[in-house]
Short mmCIF file of C-alpha atoms in Angstrom, two decimals:
data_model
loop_
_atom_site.label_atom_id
_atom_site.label_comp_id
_atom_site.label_asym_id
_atom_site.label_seq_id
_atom_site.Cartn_x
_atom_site.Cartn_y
_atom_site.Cartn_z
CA UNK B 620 98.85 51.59 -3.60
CA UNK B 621 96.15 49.23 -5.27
CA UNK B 622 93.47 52.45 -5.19
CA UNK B 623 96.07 54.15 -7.60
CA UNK B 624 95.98 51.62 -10.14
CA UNK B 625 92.23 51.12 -9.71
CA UNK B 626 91.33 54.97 -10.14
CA UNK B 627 94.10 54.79 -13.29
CA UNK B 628 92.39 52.24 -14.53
CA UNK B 629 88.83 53.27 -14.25
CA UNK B 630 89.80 56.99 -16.09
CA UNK B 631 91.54 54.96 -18.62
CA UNK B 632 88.10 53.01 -19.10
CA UNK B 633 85.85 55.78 -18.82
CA UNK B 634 88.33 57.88 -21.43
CA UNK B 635 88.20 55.00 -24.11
CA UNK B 636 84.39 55.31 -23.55
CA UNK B 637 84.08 58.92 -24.29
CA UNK B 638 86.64 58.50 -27.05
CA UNK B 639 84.84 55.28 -28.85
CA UNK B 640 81.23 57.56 -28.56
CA UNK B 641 82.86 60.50 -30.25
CA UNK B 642 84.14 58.53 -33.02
CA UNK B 643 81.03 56.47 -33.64
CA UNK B 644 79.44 60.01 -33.26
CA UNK B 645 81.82 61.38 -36.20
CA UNK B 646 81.26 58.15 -37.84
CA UNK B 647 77.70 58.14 -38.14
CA UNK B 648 77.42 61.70 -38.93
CA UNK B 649 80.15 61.62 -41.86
CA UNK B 650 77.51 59.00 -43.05
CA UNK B 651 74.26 61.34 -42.94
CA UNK B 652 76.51 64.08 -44.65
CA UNK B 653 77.66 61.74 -47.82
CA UNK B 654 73.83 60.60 -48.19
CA UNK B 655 72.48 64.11 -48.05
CA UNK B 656 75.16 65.15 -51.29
CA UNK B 657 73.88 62.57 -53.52
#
């Protein structure tokens, strides 16, 4: 059962990748925005 905890393990990874781009994504863009309004 060691290839069920390795493939769990590697979607958690990849999901906390995907997850940690969109915010830094949202992040950066929330920056642009407030910038552009002053």
């Amino acid at each position: 059962m060691w290839y069920f905890a390795w493939i769990l393990g590697t979607l958690l990874a990849c999901s906390f990748a995907v997850i940690a781009a969109l915010a830094l994504e949202h992040s950066e863009s929330e920056k642009v925005t407030e910038s552009d309004e002053r």
